[in-house]
């Protein structure tokens, strides 16, 4: 009999990036890279586990922006072209390196991987959401939701209607997509503030993910720390991240991804190949970019990119198996120790950004595959579970009030509110005020109805925490600034046009076609609670 639980939780999220007005926008490739390197490999792992009779259990958020992009015909068509170019480049590399044995071996590896991605993509007719849904239907995967556009909720709490819109629109979108109401929510950036659980309960949600210190500093102090959920007074469970198991995986400094055998992310063919040769496979304006074909391994700490040795998928896969075994061993010892103290089964909750597995850490999907297989065959100390199953089987928990928290730098809100991004919040707050005002209107005609709903979309899109995050990281900042400003400008124009009764139908139609997320949104979601 197992004496504890381990719950792997993946947060699958990308900001809504869709530009039908342009033939090429680099930032759309965030989605294409994630499909090739993370979402398809995860599906391949799930299919393999299922085929081999392993009753795996995993929790995964799929945020509304990601689901919307994965289901979008334009982006599906563009991804199809993106994958075709990767296949072509890989085949060209095989031919180009006929007499370069190891590089040819690697080129053949990529050609094979892209071919497998093509097979899965076509098997599901480009509909990866349905592909993931089948594993939810078999109770192997528990899909949870997130904020409608990943808005940072603690920085909206002065406008409860704005917080409610983020939650309610997400729940409605989830039900339209998956055919049932969501049971859990990954709070955007795991950011919680006191009182938020009341809205989650009103939306029908049963549990939420937060950071470990949100549980550890709860009132009263939880008897079992972050190794058991706590119930809020509303009945909604708060589930905290385990720091030890999280750090072992996500940290490139002390965690597994920094191993010398693993693929080097920052050394890519797009930057290293002869310019005329690689030109058809980089940006249309001739600027170089990552292609996803990388021939080198991390090799060792402190080495420059020019000193990296060639990568070998065989040895990297062996290392991933070794690390999966180490993770399993550590969880066994952790569970045994905790069970001896708690005298009840602990749960180790290990949440990560899904895109870590495959995109940033190329071998991550192999690690997950080995972890489930080893946990199934090689140990009996813990049971792998998803969060919905755990709560059904463990329905008695301590009642506490969680602490304000996030999983960001220093554990609170400063990564999303600092000197790089503070300027956006007065504008976001004003937009929220105006949207609440608009929500009281009754539309005079269908055109005004459409304008009111589009205004709601623009506010939601402007609130995405991704833009503030990018401004803080210092990468792709002009795009994040442009996106924030463009959604606010569109909203303000809609607000003014609605109030003067002169809506530009042609302009509205154009904006609707660009920012087409949440086609069934109802602007009345912003009405005072």
Coordinates of C-alpha atoms in Angstrom, one line a residue:
X1 CA 0.0 0.0 0.0
X2 CA 1.3 3.4 -0.9
X3 CA 1.8 5.8 2.1
X4 CA 1.7 9.1 0.1
X5 CA 0.9 10.8 -3.1
X6 CA 2.9 12.7 -5.8
X7 CA 1.0 15.1 -8.1
X8 CA 2.7 16.4 -11.2
X9 CA 1.0 19.6 -12.3
X10 CA 1.8 21.3 -15.7
X11 CA 0.8 24.9 -16.5
X12 CA 0.3 25.1 -20.2
X13 CA 0.0 28.8 -21.1
X14 CA 0.9 31.3 -23.8
X15 CA -0.4 34.8 -24.3
X16 CA -2.9 35.3 -27.0
X17 CA -0.8 36.2 -30.1
X18 CA -2.6 36.2 -33.4
X19 CA -2.0 38.6 -36.2
X20 CA -4.2 38.0 -39.3
X21 CA -3.3 41.5 -40.4
X22 CA 0.3 40.4 -41.1
X23 CA 1.8 37.6 -43.1
X24 CA 4.5 37.1 -40.5
X25 CA 4.9 38.1 -36.9
X26 CA 7.8 36.5 -35.0
X27 CA 5.9 36.3 -31.7
X28 CA 3.4 33.9 -33.3
X29 CA 6.2 31.4 -33.3
X30 CA 6.0 31.1 -29.5
X31 CA 3.0 28.9 -30.2
X32 CA 4.5 27.0 -33.1
X33 CA 7.6 26.2 -31.1
X34 CA 5.6 25.1 -28.1
X35 CA 3.4 22.8 -30.3
X36 CA 6.5 21.1 -31.8
X37 CA 8.6 20.9 -28.7
X38 CA 6.1 20.6 -25.8
X39 CA 2.5 19.8 -26.6
X40 CA 3.0 17.2 -29.3
X41 CA 5.8 15.5 -27.3
X42 CA 3.6 15.4 -24.2
X43 CA 0.8 13.8 -26.3
X44 CA 3.2 11.3 -27.6
X45 CA 4.2 10.4 -24.0
X46 CA 0.6 10.1 -22.9
X47 CA -0.2 7.9 -25.9
X48 CA 2.8 5.6 -25.2
X49 CA 1.9 5.3 -21.5
X50 CA -1.7 4.5 -22.4
X51 CA -0.7 2.0 -25.1
X52 CA 1.5 0.2 -22.5
X53 CA -1.2 -0.1 -19.9
X54 CA 0.2 2.4 -17.5
X55 CA -2.7 4.2 -15.7
X56 CA -0.9 7.5 -15.4
X57 CA -2.4 10.5 -13.6
X58 CA -1.4 14.1 -14.2
X59 CA -3.0 17.5 -13.8
X60 CA -2.5 20.2 -16.5
X61 CA -3.9 23.6 -16.9
X62 CA -4.8 24.7 -20.4
X63 CA -5.4 28.4 -20.3
X64 CA -8.1 30.1 -22.4
X65 CA -5.6 32.0 -24.6
X66 CA -3.7 28.8 -25.4
X67 CA -6.9 26.8 -26.1
X68 CA -8.2 29.6 -28.3
X69 CA -5.0 29.6 -30.3
X70 CA -4.8 25.8 -30.6
X71 CA -8.3 25.8 -32.0
X72 CA -7.9 28.7 -34.4
X73 CA -7.9 27.7 -38.1
X74 CA -5.6 30.5 -39.2
X75 CA -2.9 29.5 -36.6
X76 CA -3.4 25.9 -37.4
X77 CA -2.7 26.6 -41.1
X78 CA 0.3 28.7 -40.2
X79 CA 1.7 26.0 -37.9
X80 CA 1.2 23.5 -40.7
X81 CA 3.5 25.7 -42.9
X82 CA 5.9 26.2 -40.0
X83 CA 6.3 22.4 -39.5
X84 CA 6.7 21.9 -43.3
X85 CA 9.6 24.3 -43.3
X86 CA 11.2 22.5 -40.4
X87 CA 10.8 19.2 -42.2
X88 CA 12.4 20.6 -45.3
X89 CA 15.3 22.1 -43.4
X90 CA 16.0 18.9 -41.5
X91 CA 16.0 16.9 -44.8
X92 CA 18.3 19.5 -46.3
X93 CA 20.6 19.2 -43.3
X94 CA 20.8 15.4 -43.8
X95 CA 21.8 15.8 -47.4
X96 CA 24.1 18.7 -46.6
X97 CA 26.1 16.7 -44.0
X98 CA 26.5 13.4 -45.9
X99 CA 30.2 13.3 -44.9
X100 CA 29.9 14.8 -41.5
X101 CA 28.9 11.7 -39.5
X102 CA 27.8 13.1 -36.1
X103 CA 26.0 16.1 -37.6
X104 CA 24.2 13.9 -40.1
X105 CA 23.2 11.6 -37.2
X106 CA 21.7 14.6 -35.4
X107 CA 20.0 15.9 -38.6
X108 CA 18.4 12.5 -39.0
X109 CA 17.2 12.6 -35.4
X110 CA 15.5 15.9 -36.1
X111 CA 14.0 14.7 -39.4
X112 CA 12.6 11.7 -37.6
X113 CA 11.2 13.8 -34.7
X114 CA 9.5 16.3 -37.1
X115 CA 8.1 13.4 -39.1
X116 CA 6.6 12.0 -35.9
X117 CA 5.2 15.4 -35.0
X118 CA 3.6 15.5 -38.5
X119 CA 2.0 12.1 -38.0
X120 CA 0.4 13.1 -34.7
X121 CA -0.7 16.5 -36.1
X122 CA -2.4 14.9 -39.0
X123 CA -3.9 12.1 -37.0
X124 CA -5.8 14.7 -34.9
X125 CA -6.4 16.9 -37.9
X126 CA -4.6 19.7 -36.2
X127 CA -6.9 19.7 -33.2
X128 CA -4.6 19.2 -30.2
X129 CA -7.3 20.3 -27.7
X130 CA -9.4 17.3 -28.6
X131 CA -6.2 15.2 -28.4
X132 CA -5.7 16.3 -24.8
X133 CA -9.4 16.0 -24.0
X134 CA -9.4 12.2 -24.7
X135 CA -7.0 11.7 -21.8
X136 CA -9.3 13.8 -19.6
X137 CA -12.2 11.6 -20.7
X138 CA -10.2 8.5 -19.6
X139 CA -9.4 10.1 -16.3
X140 CA -5.7 10.0 -16.9
X141 CA -5.4 13.8 -17.3
X142 CA -7.2 16.4 -15.2
X143 CA -7.4 19.6 -17.2
X144 CA -7.9 22.8 -15.1
X145 CA -8.5 26.4 -16.1
X146 CA -6.8 29.7 -15.4
X147 CA -7.7 33.4 -15.5
X148 CA -9.4 34.3 -18.8
X149 CA -6.3 36.0 -20.1
X150 CA -3.9 35.2 -17.3
X151 CA -4.6 38.5 -15.6
X152 CA -2.7 39.2 -12.3
X153 CA -5.6 39.1 -9.9
X154 CA -4.2 40.7 -6.8
X155 CA -3.4 43.9 -8.7
X156 CA -7.1 44.0 -9.8
X157 CA -8.8 43.5 -6.5
X158 CA -9.9 47.1 -6.1
X159 CA -12.3 46.2 -9.0
X160 CA -13.9 43.0 -8.0
X161 CA -15.9 42.9 -11.2
X162 CA -12.7 42.7 -13.2
X163 CA -11.5 39.8 -11.1
X164 CA -14.9 38.1 -11.5
X165 CA -14.7 38.6 -15.3
X166 CA -11.3 36.9 -15.4
X167 CA -12.7 33.9 -13.5
X168 CA -16.2 33.6 -15.0
X169 CA -15.2 34.1 -18.6
X170 CA -12.5 31.4 -18.1
X171 CA -15.0 28.9 -16.6
X172 CA -17.6 29.5 -19.4
X173 CA -14.9 29.1 -22.1
X174 CA -13.7 25.9 -20.4
X175 CA -17.2 24.4 -20.4
X176 CA -17.7 25.4 -24.1
X177 CA -14.5 23.6 -24.9
X178 CA -14.5 20.5 -22.7
X179 CA -18.2 19.9 -22.2
X180 CA -18.2 20.1 -18.4
X181 CA -17.4 22.7 -15.8
X182 CA -13.8 23.0 -14.5
X183 CA -13.1 21.6 -11.1
X184 CA -9.9 23.5 -10.4
X185 CA -8.0 26.6 -11.4
X186 CA -4.3 27.5 -11.7
X187 CA -4.4 31.0 -10.3
X188 CA -2.4 33.2 -12.8
X189 CA 1.2 33.3 -11.5
X190 CA -0.1 31.3 -8.5
X191 CA -1.1 34.8 -7.2
X192 CA -3.6 34.8 -4.4
X193 CA -5.2 37.5 -2.2
X194 CA -7.5 37.1 0.8
X195 CA -11.1 36.8 -0.3
X196 CA -10.4 35.5 -3.8
X197 CA -11.7 32.1 -2.8
X198 CA -15.3 33.5 -2.4
X199 CA -15.4 34.3 -6.1
X200 CA -13.8 30.9 -7.0
X201 CA -16.6 29.2 -5.0
X202 CA -19.3 31.3 -6.7
X203 CA -17.9 30.2 -10.0
X204 CA -18.2 26.5 -9.0
X205 CA -14.5 25.8 -8.6
X206 CA -13.4 23.3 -6.0
X207 CA -9.7 23.9 -5.7
X208 CA -6.9 26.3 -6.7
X209 CA -3.1 26.2 -7.0
X210 CA -1.0 28.6 -5.1
X211 CA 2.6 28.9 -3.9
X212 CA 3.8 26.9 -0.9
X213 CA 4.2 29.9 1.3
X214 CA 0.6 30.8 0.7
X215 CA -0.2 27.7 2.6
X216 CA 2.7 27.8 5.1
X217 CA 1.7 31.3 6.4
X218 CA -2.0 30.5 6.5
X219 CA -4.1 31.3 9.6
X220 CA -4.1 29.2 11.7
X221 CA -0.7 27.7 10.7
X222 CA -1.6 24.4 8.9
X223 CA -0.6 21.4 10.9
X224 CA 0.8 19.5 7.8
X225 CA 2.4 22.5 6.1
X226 CA 2.2 22.3 2.3
X227 CA 2.0 18.5 2.3
X228 CA -1.8 18.5 2.6
X229 CA -4.4 20.9 1.0
X230 CA -6.2 23.3 3.3
X231 CA -9.9 24.1 2.9
X232 CA -11.0 27.7 3.0
X233 CA -14.2 28.6 4.8
X234 CA -16.0 28.6 1.4
X235 CA -15.1 24.9 1.0
X236 CA -12.7 25.6 -1.9
X237 CA -9.4 23.8 -1.4
X238 CA -6.0 25.6 -1.6
X239 CA -3.1 23.4 -2.8
X240 CA 0.5 24.6 -2.4
X241 CA 3.6 24.0 -4.3
X242 CA 6.4 21.8 -2.8
X243 CA 9.6 23.8 -3.0
X244 CA 12.0 20.8 -2.9
X245 CA 10.6 18.8 -5.8
X246 CA 10.0 21.9 -7.8
X247 CA 13.5 23.2 -7.6
X248 CA 15.0 19.8 -8.6
X249 CA 13.3 20.1 -11.9
X250 CA 13.0 23.8 -12.9
X251 CA 16.4 25.1 -11.7
X252 CA 19.1 25.1 -14.4
X253 CA 21.6 25.8 -11.7
X254 CA 20.9 23.1 -9.1
X255 CA 18.2 21.1 -11.0
X256 CA 18.3 18.5 -13.7
X257 CA 18.1 20.7 -16.8
X258 CA 21.7 21.9 -16.3
X259 CA 23.3 18.5 -16.8
X260 CA 26.2 18.5 -19.3
X261 CA 24.6 15.8 -21.5
X262 CA 21.4 17.8 -22.2
X263 CA 20.9 19.9 -25.3
X264 CA 22.1 23.5 -25.3
X265 CA 19.2 25.8 -25.9
X266 CA 21.1 28.9 -26.9
X267 CA 23.1 27.5 -29.8
X268 CA 20.8 27.2 -32.8
X269 CA 21.4 26.5 -36.5
X270 CA 19.5 29.6 -37.4
X271 CA 22.3 31.7 -36.0
X272 CA 25.2 29.6 -37.0
X273 CA 24.6 28.3 -40.6
X274 CA 25.9 30.1 -43.6
X275 CA 23.6 33.1 -44.3
X276 CA 22.6 32.3 -47.9
X277 CA 22.0 28.7 -47.0
X278 CA 19.7 29.4 -44.0
X279 CA 18.0 32.5 -45.4
X280 CA 14.8 30.7 -46.7
X281 CA 14.3 29.4 -43.1
X282 CA 14.7 32.6 -41.0
X283 CA 12.6 35.7 -40.9
X284 CA 11.2 37.1 -44.2
X285 CA 13.1 40.4 -43.5
X286 CA 16.4 38.4 -43.5
X287 CA 17.0 38.6 -39.7
X288 CA 18.2 35.4 -38.2
X289 CA 16.1 33.5 -35.6
X290 CA 16.0 30.2 -33.8
X291 CA 15.0 27.3 -36.0
X292 CA 14.7 24.6 -33.2
X293 CA 17.6 22.6 -34.8
X294 CA 20.4 22.6 -32.2
X295 CA 23.5 20.4 -32.5
X296 CA 25.3 21.0 -29.2
X297 CA 25.0 20.0 -25.6
X298 CA 25.5 22.1 -22.4
X299 CA 28.9 20.4 -22.0
X300 CA 30.0 22.2 -18.8
X301 CA 29.4 25.2 -16.7
X302 CA 31.2 28.4 -17.6
X303 CA 31.9 27.5 -21.2
X304 CA 31.2 29.9 -24.0
X305 CA 28.9 28.9 -26.8
X306 CA 31.9 28.3 -29.1
X307 CA 33.2 25.7 -26.7
X308 CA 30.2 23.4 -26.6
X309 CA 30.6 19.8 -27.6
X310 CA 28.2 18.0 -30.0
X311 CA 24.9 16.7 -28.6
X312 CA 23.9 13.0 -28.5
X313 CA 20.2 12.2 -28.0
X314 CA 21.1 8.7 -26.9
X315 CA 23.2 9.8 -23.9
X316 CA 20.7 12.6 -23.1
X317 CA 17.9 10.1 -23.0
X318 CA 20.0 7.9 -20.6
X319 CA 20.5 10.9 -18.4
X320 CA 16.8 11.7 -18.4
X321 CA 16.1 8.1 -17.2
X322 CA 18.7 8.5 -14.5
X323 CA 17.2 11.8 -13.4
X324 CA 13.7 10.3 -13.4
X325 CA 15.0 7.5 -11.1
X326 CA 16.6 10.1 -8.9
X327 CA 13.4 12.1 -8.7
X328 CA 11.5 8.9 -7.8
X329 CA 14.0 8.0 -5.1
X330 CA 13.9 11.4 -3.6
X331 CA 10.1 11.4 -3.5
X332 CA 10.1 8.0 -1.9
X333 CA 12.4 9.2 0.9
X334 CA 10.4 12.4 1.2
X335 CA 7.1 10.6 1.5
X336 CA 8.5 8.1 4.1
X337 CA 9.9 10.9 6.2
X338 CA 6.6 12.9 6.1
X339 CA 4.4 9.9 6.7
X340 CA 6.4 9.2 9.8
X341 CA 5.8 12.7 11.1
X342 CA 2.3 13.3 9.9
X343 CA 0.9 9.8 10.5
X344 CA -1.3 10.2 7.4
X345 CA -0.5 10.1 3.6
X346 CA 1.3 13.3 2.5
X347 CA 0.9 14.8 -1.0
X348 CA 3.9 16.2 -2.8
X349 CA 2.6 18.7 -5.3
X350 CA 5.1 19.5 -8.1
X351 CA 3.9 22.3 -10.4
X352 CA 5.9 23.6 -13.4
X353 CA 5.4 25.6 -16.6
X354 CA 4.5 23.0 -19.2
X355 CA 6.8 24.7 -21.7
X356 CA 9.8 23.8 -19.5
X357 CA 9.4 20.3 -20.8
X358 CA 10.6 20.1 -24.3
X359 CA 11.0 23.8 -25.2
X360 CA 13.5 25.0 -22.6
X361 CA 14.5 21.5 -21.4
X362 CA 14.5 19.4 -24.6
X363 CA 14.6 16.1 -22.7
X364 CA 11.8 17.1 -20.3
X365 CA 9.1 14.9 -22.0
X366 CA 11.5 11.9 -21.8
X367 CA 11.9 12.6 -18.1
X368 CA 8.1 12.6 -17.6
X369 CA 7.8 9.4 -19.6
X370 CA 10.4 7.6 -17.5
X371 CA 9.1 9.0 -14.2
X372 CA 5.6 7.6 -14.8
X373 CA 7.0 4.2 -15.9
X374 CA 9.4 3.9 -13.0
X375 CA 6.7 5.1 -10.5
X376 CA 4.4 2.5 -11.9
X377 CA 6.8 -0.5 -12.0
X378 CA 9.7 0.2 -9.6
X379 CA 8.2 1.5 -6.3
X380 CA 5.2 1.2 -4.0
X381 CA 5.8 4.1 -1.6
X382 CA 3.7 6.7 -3.3
X383 CA 0.8 6.9 -5.8
X384 CA 0.9 9.3 -8.7
X385 CA -2.4 11.2 -8.7
X386 CA -4.1 14.1 -10.2
X387 CA -5.7 16.7 -7.9
X388 CA -9.3 15.9 -8.6
X389 CA -8.9 12.2 -7.7
X390 CA -6.9 13.1 -4.6
X391 CA -9.6 15.5 -3.2
X392 CA -12.3 12.8 -3.8
X393 CA -10.2 10.3 -1.8
X394 CA -9.1 12.7 0.9
X395 CA -12.1 14.9 1.7
X396 CA -11.2 15.8 5.2
X397 CA -8.7 18.7 5.6
X398 CA -7.9 21.5 8.0
X399 CA -9.8 24.8 7.5
X400 CA -7.4 27.8 7.2
X401 CA -7.2 31.2 5.6
X402 CA -4.4 31.2 3.0
X403 CA -1.8 34.0 2.9
X404 CA -1.3 36.5 0.1
X405 CA 1.3 35.1 -2.3
X406 CA 2.6 34.3 -5.8
X407 CA 5.3 32.1 -7.2
X408 CA 7.2 35.0 -8.5
X409 CA 10.4 36.7 -7.3
X410 CA 10.3 37.1 -3.5
X411 CA 6.9 35.4 -3.4
X412 CA 4.6 38.4 -3.7
X413 CA 3.7 40.9 -6.5
X414 CA 6.8 42.9 -7.3
X415 CA 7.7 41.1 -10.4
X416 CA 4.5 42.3 -12.0
X417 CA 4.6 45.8 -10.3
X418 CA 7.9 47.6 -10.5
X419 CA 9.7 50.5 -12.2
X420 CA 9.6 48.7 -15.6
X421 CA 5.8 48.1 -15.8
X422 CA 4.1 50.3 -13.1
X423 CA 2.9 52.7 -15.9
X424 CA 0.4 50.2 -17.2
X425 CA -1.8 49.9 -14.1
X426 CA -3.4 53.4 -14.0
X427 CA -4.5 52.7 -17.6
X428 CA -5.8 49.2 -16.8
X429 CA -7.7 50.4 -13.7
X430 CA -9.3 53.2 -15.8
X431 CA -10.3 50.7 -18.4
X432 CA -11.8 48.4 -15.8
X433 CA -13.8 51.4 -14.4
X434 CA -15.1 52.2 -17.8
X435 CA -15.9 48.6 -18.6
X436 CA -18.0 48.4 -15.4
X437 CA -19.8 51.5 -16.5
X438 CA -20.5 50.1 -19.9
X439 CA -21.8 46.9 -18.4
X440 CA -24.8 48.7 -17.1
X441 CA -25.9 49.7 -20.7
X442 CA -28.6 48.0 -22.7
X443 CA -27.5 47.9 -26.3
X444 CA -29.6 49.9 -28.8
X445 CA -29.0 47.5 -31.6
X446 CA -26.8 44.6 -32.7
X447 CA -23.9 46.8 -33.6
X448 CA -23.7 48.3 -30.1
X449 CA -24.0 44.7 -28.7
X450 CA -21.0 43.7 -30.7
X451 CA -19.1 46.8 -29.7
X452 CA -19.8 46.2 -26.0
X453 CA -18.6 42.6 -26.2
X454 CA -15.5 43.6 -28.1
X455 CA -14.8 46.2 -25.4
X456 CA -14.8 43.4 -22.9
X457 CA -12.4 41.4 -25.0
X458 CA -10.0 44.3 -25.3
X459 CA -9.9 44.9 -21.5
X460 CA -9.3 41.2 -20.9
X461 CA -6.5 41.1 -23.4
X462 CA -4.8 44.2 -22.0
X463 CA -4.9 42.7 -18.5
X464 CA -2.7 39.7 -19.5
X465 CA 0.1 39.3 -16.9
X466 CA 2.5 38.3 -19.7
X467 CA 3.0 41.8 -20.9
X468 CA 4.0 43.1 -17.4
X469 CA 6.2 40.0 -17.0
X470 CA 8.0 40.6 -20.3
X471 CA 8.6 44.2 -19.5
X472 CA 10.3 43.1 -16.3
X473 CA 12.4 40.4 -18.0
X474 CA 13.7 42.8 -20.6
X475 CA 13.2 40.5 -23.6
X476 CA 10.7 41.4 -26.4
X477 CA 9.7 44.5 -24.5
X478 CA 8.6 46.6 -27.5
X479 CA 6.1 43.9 -28.4
X480 CA 4.7 43.7 -24.9
X481 CA 4.4 47.5 -24.7
X482 CA 2.8 47.6 -28.2
X483 CA 0.2 44.9 -27.2
X484 CA -0.7 46.7 -24.0
X485 CA -1.2 50.0 -25.7
X486 CA -3.0 48.6 -28.7
X487 CA -5.7 46.9 -26.6
X488 CA -6.1 49.9 -24.4
X489 CA -6.4 52.2 -27.4
X490 CA -9.0 49.9 -29.0
X491 CA -11.0 49.8 -25.8
X492 CA -10.9 53.5 -25.4
X493 CA -12.1 54.1 -28.9
X494 CA -15.0 51.6 -28.4
X495 CA -15.9 53.3 -25.1
X496 CA -16.0 56.7 -26.7
X497 CA -17.9 55.5 -29.9
X498 CA -20.5 53.7 -27.8
X499 CA -21.1 56.8 -25.6
X500 CA -21.6 59.1 -28.5
X501 CA -23.6 56.6 -30.4
X502 CA -21.3 56.6 -33.5
X503 CA -19.8 53.1 -33.9
X504 CA -17.5 52.6 -36.8
X505 CA -18.8 49.3 -38.1
X506 CA -15.9 48.7 -40.6
X507 CA -13.3 49.4 -37.9
X508 CA -15.2 47.2 -35.4
X509 CA -15.3 44.3 -37.9
X510 CA -11.5 44.6 -38.4
X511 CA -10.8 44.5 -34.7
X512 CA -13.2 41.6 -34.1
X513 CA -11.3 39.6 -36.7
X514 CA -8.0 40.3 -35.1
X515 CA -8.9 39.9 -31.4
X516 CA -11.4 37.1 -31.8
X517 CA -10.9 35.4 -28.5
X518 CA -14.0 34.5 -26.5
X519 CA -16.6 34.6 -29.3
X520 CA -19.4 34.0 -26.8
X521 CA -18.3 36.6 -24.2
X522 CA -21.1 38.7 -22.7
X523 CA -20.1 42.2 -21.6
X524 CA -22.6 42.0 -18.7
X525 CA -20.1 39.8 -16.8
X526 CA -18.7 43.1 -15.6
X527 CA -21.9 44.2 -13.9
X528 CA -21.5 45.1 -10.2
X529 CA -21.6 42.0 -8.0

